[in-house]
Coordinates of C-alpha atoms and ligand atoms in Angstrom, one line a residue:
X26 CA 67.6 101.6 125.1
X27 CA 64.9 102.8 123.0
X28 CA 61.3 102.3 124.6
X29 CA 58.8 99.6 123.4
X30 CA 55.8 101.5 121.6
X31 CA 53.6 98.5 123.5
X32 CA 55.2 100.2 127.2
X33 CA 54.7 103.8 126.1
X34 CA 50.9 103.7 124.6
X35 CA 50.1 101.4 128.2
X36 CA 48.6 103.8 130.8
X37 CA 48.6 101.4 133.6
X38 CA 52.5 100.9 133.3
X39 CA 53.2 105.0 133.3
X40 CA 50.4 105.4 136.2
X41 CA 52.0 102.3 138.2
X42 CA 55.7 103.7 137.1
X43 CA 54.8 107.2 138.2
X44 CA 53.0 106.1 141.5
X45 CA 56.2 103.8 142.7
X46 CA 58.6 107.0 141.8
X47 CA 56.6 109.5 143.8
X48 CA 56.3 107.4 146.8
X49 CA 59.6 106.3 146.7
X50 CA 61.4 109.1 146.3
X51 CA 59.2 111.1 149.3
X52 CA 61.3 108.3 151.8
X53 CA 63.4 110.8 153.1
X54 CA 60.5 112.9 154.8
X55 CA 59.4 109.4 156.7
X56 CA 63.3 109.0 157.7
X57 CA 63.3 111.8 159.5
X58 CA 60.2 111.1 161.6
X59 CA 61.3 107.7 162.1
X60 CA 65.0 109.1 163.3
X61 CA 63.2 111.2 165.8
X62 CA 61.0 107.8 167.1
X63 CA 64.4 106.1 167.1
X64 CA 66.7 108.7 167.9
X65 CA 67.8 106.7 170.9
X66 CA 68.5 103.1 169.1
X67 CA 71.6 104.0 166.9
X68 CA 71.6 100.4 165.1
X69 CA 68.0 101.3 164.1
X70 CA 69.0 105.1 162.8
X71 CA 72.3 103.5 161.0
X72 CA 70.2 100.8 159.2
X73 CA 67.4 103.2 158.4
X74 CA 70.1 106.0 157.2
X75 CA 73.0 103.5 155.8
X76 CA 70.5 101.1 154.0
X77 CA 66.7 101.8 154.2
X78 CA 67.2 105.5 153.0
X79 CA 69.5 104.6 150.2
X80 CA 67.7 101.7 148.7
X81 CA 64.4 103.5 148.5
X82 CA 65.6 106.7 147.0
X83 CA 66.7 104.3 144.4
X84 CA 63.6 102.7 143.9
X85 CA 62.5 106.1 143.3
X86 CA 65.3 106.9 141.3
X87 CA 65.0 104.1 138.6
X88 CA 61.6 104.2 138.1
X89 CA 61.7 108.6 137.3
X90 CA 64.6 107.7 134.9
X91 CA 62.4 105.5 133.0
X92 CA 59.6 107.4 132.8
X93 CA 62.0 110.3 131.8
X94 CA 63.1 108.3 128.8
X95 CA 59.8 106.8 128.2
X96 CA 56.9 110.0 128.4
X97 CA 59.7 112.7 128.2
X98 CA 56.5 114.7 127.8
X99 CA 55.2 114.1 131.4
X100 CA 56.5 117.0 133.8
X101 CA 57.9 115.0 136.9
X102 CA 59.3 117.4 138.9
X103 CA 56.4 119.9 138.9
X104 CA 53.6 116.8 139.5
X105 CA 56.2 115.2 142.0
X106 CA 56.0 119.1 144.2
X107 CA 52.2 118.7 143.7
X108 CA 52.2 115.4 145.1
X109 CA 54.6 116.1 148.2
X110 CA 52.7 119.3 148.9
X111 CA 49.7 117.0 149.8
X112 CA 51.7 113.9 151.3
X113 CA 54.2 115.6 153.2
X114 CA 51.9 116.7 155.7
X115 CA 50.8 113.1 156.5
X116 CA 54.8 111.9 157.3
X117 CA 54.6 114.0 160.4
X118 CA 55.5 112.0 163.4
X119 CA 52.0 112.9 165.2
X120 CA 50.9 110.3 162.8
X121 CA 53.2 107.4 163.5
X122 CA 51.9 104.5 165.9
X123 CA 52.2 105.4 169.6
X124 CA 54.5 102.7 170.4
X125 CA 57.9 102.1 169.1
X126 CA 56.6 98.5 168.4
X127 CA 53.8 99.2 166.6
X128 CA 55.7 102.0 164.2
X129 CA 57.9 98.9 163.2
X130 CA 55.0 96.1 162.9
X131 CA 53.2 98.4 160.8
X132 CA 56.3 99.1 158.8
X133 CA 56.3 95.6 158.2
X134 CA 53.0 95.9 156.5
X135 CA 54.0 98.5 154.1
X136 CA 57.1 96.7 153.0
X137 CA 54.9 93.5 152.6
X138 CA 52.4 95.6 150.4
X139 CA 55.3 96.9 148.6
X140 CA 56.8 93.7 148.3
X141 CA 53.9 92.3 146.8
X142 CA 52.6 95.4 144.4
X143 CA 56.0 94.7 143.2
X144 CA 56.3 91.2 142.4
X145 CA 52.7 91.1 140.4
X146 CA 53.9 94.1 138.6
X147 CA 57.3 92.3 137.5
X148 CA 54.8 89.3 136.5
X149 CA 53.2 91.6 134.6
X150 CA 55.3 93.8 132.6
X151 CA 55.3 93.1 129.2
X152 CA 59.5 93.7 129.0
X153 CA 62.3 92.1 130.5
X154 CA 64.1 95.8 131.5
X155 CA 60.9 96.7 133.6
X156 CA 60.6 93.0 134.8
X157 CA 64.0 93.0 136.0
X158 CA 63.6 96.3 138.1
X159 CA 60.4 95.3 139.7
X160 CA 62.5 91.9 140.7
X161 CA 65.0 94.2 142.1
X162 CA 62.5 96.2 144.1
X163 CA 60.5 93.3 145.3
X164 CA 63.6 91.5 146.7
X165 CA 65.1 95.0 148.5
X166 CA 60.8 95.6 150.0
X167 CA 61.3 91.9 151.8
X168 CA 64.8 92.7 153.0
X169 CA 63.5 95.7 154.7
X170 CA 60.5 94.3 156.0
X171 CA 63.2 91.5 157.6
X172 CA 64.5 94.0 159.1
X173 CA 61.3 96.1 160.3
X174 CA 60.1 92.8 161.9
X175 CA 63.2 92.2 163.9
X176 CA 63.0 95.6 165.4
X177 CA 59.3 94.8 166.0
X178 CA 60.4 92.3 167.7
X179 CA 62.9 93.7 169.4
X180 CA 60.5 95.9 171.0
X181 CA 57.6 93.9 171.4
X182 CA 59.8 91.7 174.2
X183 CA 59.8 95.2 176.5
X184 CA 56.1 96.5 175.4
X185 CA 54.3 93.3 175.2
X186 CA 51.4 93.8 172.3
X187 CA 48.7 91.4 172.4
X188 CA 47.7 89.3 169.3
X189 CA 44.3 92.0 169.1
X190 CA 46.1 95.2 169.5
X191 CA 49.3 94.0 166.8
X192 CA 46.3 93.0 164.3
X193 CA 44.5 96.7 164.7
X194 CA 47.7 97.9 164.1
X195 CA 48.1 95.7 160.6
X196 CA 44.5 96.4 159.7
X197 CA 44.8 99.9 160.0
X198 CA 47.8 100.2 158.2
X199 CA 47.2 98.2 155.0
X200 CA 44.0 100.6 154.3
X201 CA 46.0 103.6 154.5
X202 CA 48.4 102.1 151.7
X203 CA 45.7 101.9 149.7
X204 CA 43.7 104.7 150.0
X205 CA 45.9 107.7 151.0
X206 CA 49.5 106.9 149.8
X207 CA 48.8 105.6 145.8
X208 CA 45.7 107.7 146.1
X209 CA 48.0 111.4 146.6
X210 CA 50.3 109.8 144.1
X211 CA 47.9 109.3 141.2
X212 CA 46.3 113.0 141.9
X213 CA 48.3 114.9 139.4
X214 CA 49.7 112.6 137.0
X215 CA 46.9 113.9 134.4
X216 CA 47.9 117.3 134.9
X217 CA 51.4 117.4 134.4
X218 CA 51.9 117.1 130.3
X219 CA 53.8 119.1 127.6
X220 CA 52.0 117.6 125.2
X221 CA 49.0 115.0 125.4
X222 CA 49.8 111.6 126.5
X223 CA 50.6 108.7 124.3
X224 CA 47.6 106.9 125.7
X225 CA 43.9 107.4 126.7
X226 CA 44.1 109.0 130.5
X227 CA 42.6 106.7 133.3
X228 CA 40.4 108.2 136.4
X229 CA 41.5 106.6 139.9
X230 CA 38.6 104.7 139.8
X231 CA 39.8 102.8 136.2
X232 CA 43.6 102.8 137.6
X233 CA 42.4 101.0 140.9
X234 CA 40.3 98.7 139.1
X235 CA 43.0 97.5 136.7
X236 CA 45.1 97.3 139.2
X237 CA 42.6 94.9 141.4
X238 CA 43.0 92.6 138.3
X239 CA 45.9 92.6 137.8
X240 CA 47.0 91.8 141.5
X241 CA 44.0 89.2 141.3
X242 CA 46.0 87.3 138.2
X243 CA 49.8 87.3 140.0
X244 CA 49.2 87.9 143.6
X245 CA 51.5 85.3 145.6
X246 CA 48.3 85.0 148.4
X247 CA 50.3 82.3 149.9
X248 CA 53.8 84.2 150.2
X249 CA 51.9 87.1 151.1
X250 CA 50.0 85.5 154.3
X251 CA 53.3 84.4 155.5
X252 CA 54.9 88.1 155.9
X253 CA 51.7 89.4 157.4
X254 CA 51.3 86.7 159.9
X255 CA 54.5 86.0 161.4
X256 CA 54.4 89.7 163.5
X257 CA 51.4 87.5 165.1
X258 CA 52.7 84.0 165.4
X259 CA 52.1 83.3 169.1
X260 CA 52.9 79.3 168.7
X261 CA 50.1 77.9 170.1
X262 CA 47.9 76.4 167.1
X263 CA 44.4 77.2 168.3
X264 CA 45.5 81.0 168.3
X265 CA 47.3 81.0 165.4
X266 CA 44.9 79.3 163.0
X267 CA 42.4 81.7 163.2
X268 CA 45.0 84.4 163.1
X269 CA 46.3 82.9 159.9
X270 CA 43.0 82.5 158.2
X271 CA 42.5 86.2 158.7
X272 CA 45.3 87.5 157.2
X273 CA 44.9 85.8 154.4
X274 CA 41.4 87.2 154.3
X275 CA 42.9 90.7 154.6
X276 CA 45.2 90.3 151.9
X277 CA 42.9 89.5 149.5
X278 CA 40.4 92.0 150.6
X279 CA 43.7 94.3 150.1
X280 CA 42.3 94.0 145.9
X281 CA 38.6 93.6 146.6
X282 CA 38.6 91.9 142.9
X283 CA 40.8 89.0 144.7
X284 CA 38.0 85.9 144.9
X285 CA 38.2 83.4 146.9
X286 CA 39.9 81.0 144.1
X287 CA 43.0 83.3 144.5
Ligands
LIG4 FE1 61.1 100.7 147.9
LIG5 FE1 60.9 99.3 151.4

């Protein structure tokens, strides 16, 4: 399939292409800190080998291929070593939540995040091949954070998280999406060219900016609030109210451009 001249000049679809297939692709170094968390539940290290693993190499995979075929120009592999050289360090089980629980709730918030990033991009992308691979991704992010949240709750029966330490948890983990993980990821994507771009380069500042807008136009708030919250549903309305009302103040302040009309 030849490319769309509108896909190759657009910066913000290579940067958002290249982000998704570096992060993606680095699953494997998270599978095996999570196998030594879980190395006693097999279910857990079957799912995580047999179907998490898999489905986000692919991820990965679909998303290099198309930049391959799109900016054959852009050096993957070399910006990809660059970018693993930096994240790698940070998949190192000394940095995983302290409680088998809490690894899985906050799980649950990166495949929300995901899940999300995913469904405004597909809203977004200007053709159906790209719209039809961010579907795919969206729809494999929320079968995986199912699954996260059944483990979570698997192991929330034995270690009994409150409602304040389970939110700390959730808070904690949806800044480091933002900041550290698309943050290593965009690092050397300016760097890495045979030949110039076919587009004007954008600083992180510009990429996370755009982005902000474009989450702000085609974020699902509502579907969104629902993921986030259920880890905390306690069933008692006075407690879950206020619960609710604050994640849906977190996921918007996940794109600080989201208003309060979103
Ligand atoms: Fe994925
Ligand atoms: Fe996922």
């Amino acid at each position: 399939m030849a490319a769309e001249p509108s896909v190759r000049s657009n910066a913000f679809i290579f940067y958002s292409l290249a982000t998704v297939s570096f992060i993606e692709t680095s699953v494997p170094e998270f599978v095996s800190t999570l196998n030594q968390m879980y190395g006693e539940d097999d279910e857990m290290r079957v799912w995580l080998q047999e179907t998490w693993l898999p489905e986000e190499v692919e991820h990965g995979r679909l998303a290099k291929d198309y930049i391959a075929r799109v900016w054959p120009e852009f050096e993957w592999q070399a910006a990809y070593d660059a970018f693993l050289a930096r994240y790698k360090p940070r998949c190192d089980v000394q940095y995983m939540r302290p409680s088998l629980a809490l690894e899985a709730l906050s799980r649950c918030v990166t495949e929300t995040q995901t899940a999300m990033i995913y469904r405004c991009l597909e809203s977004y992308m200007p053709v159906e091949e790209l719209k039809q691979m961010m579907h795919k991704l969206s729809s494999e992010e929320v079968g995986h954070y199912r699954y996260f949240r059944k483990t979570f709750d698997r192991y929330n029966a034995v270690e009994q998280h409150g409602v304040i330490s389970r939110l700390r948890t959730m808070v904690a983990r949806s800044e480091l999406v933002r900041d550290e993980d698309i943050a290593f990821a965009f690092e050397p994507l300016n760097n890495f060219w045979r030949s110039p771009p076919p587009f004007e380069t954008m600083t992180w500042e510009a990429f996370l900016e755009m982005s902000g807008d474009i989450m702000k136009r085609y974020m699902p708030v509502e579907a969104a609030t629902r993921m986030m919250f259920k880890p905390l549903e306690t069933g008692s309305w006075w407690r879950d109210r206020p619960v609710k009302a604050l994640m849906s103040f977190m996921v918007k302040r996940q794109y600080p451009q989201l208003g309060s009309e979103a």
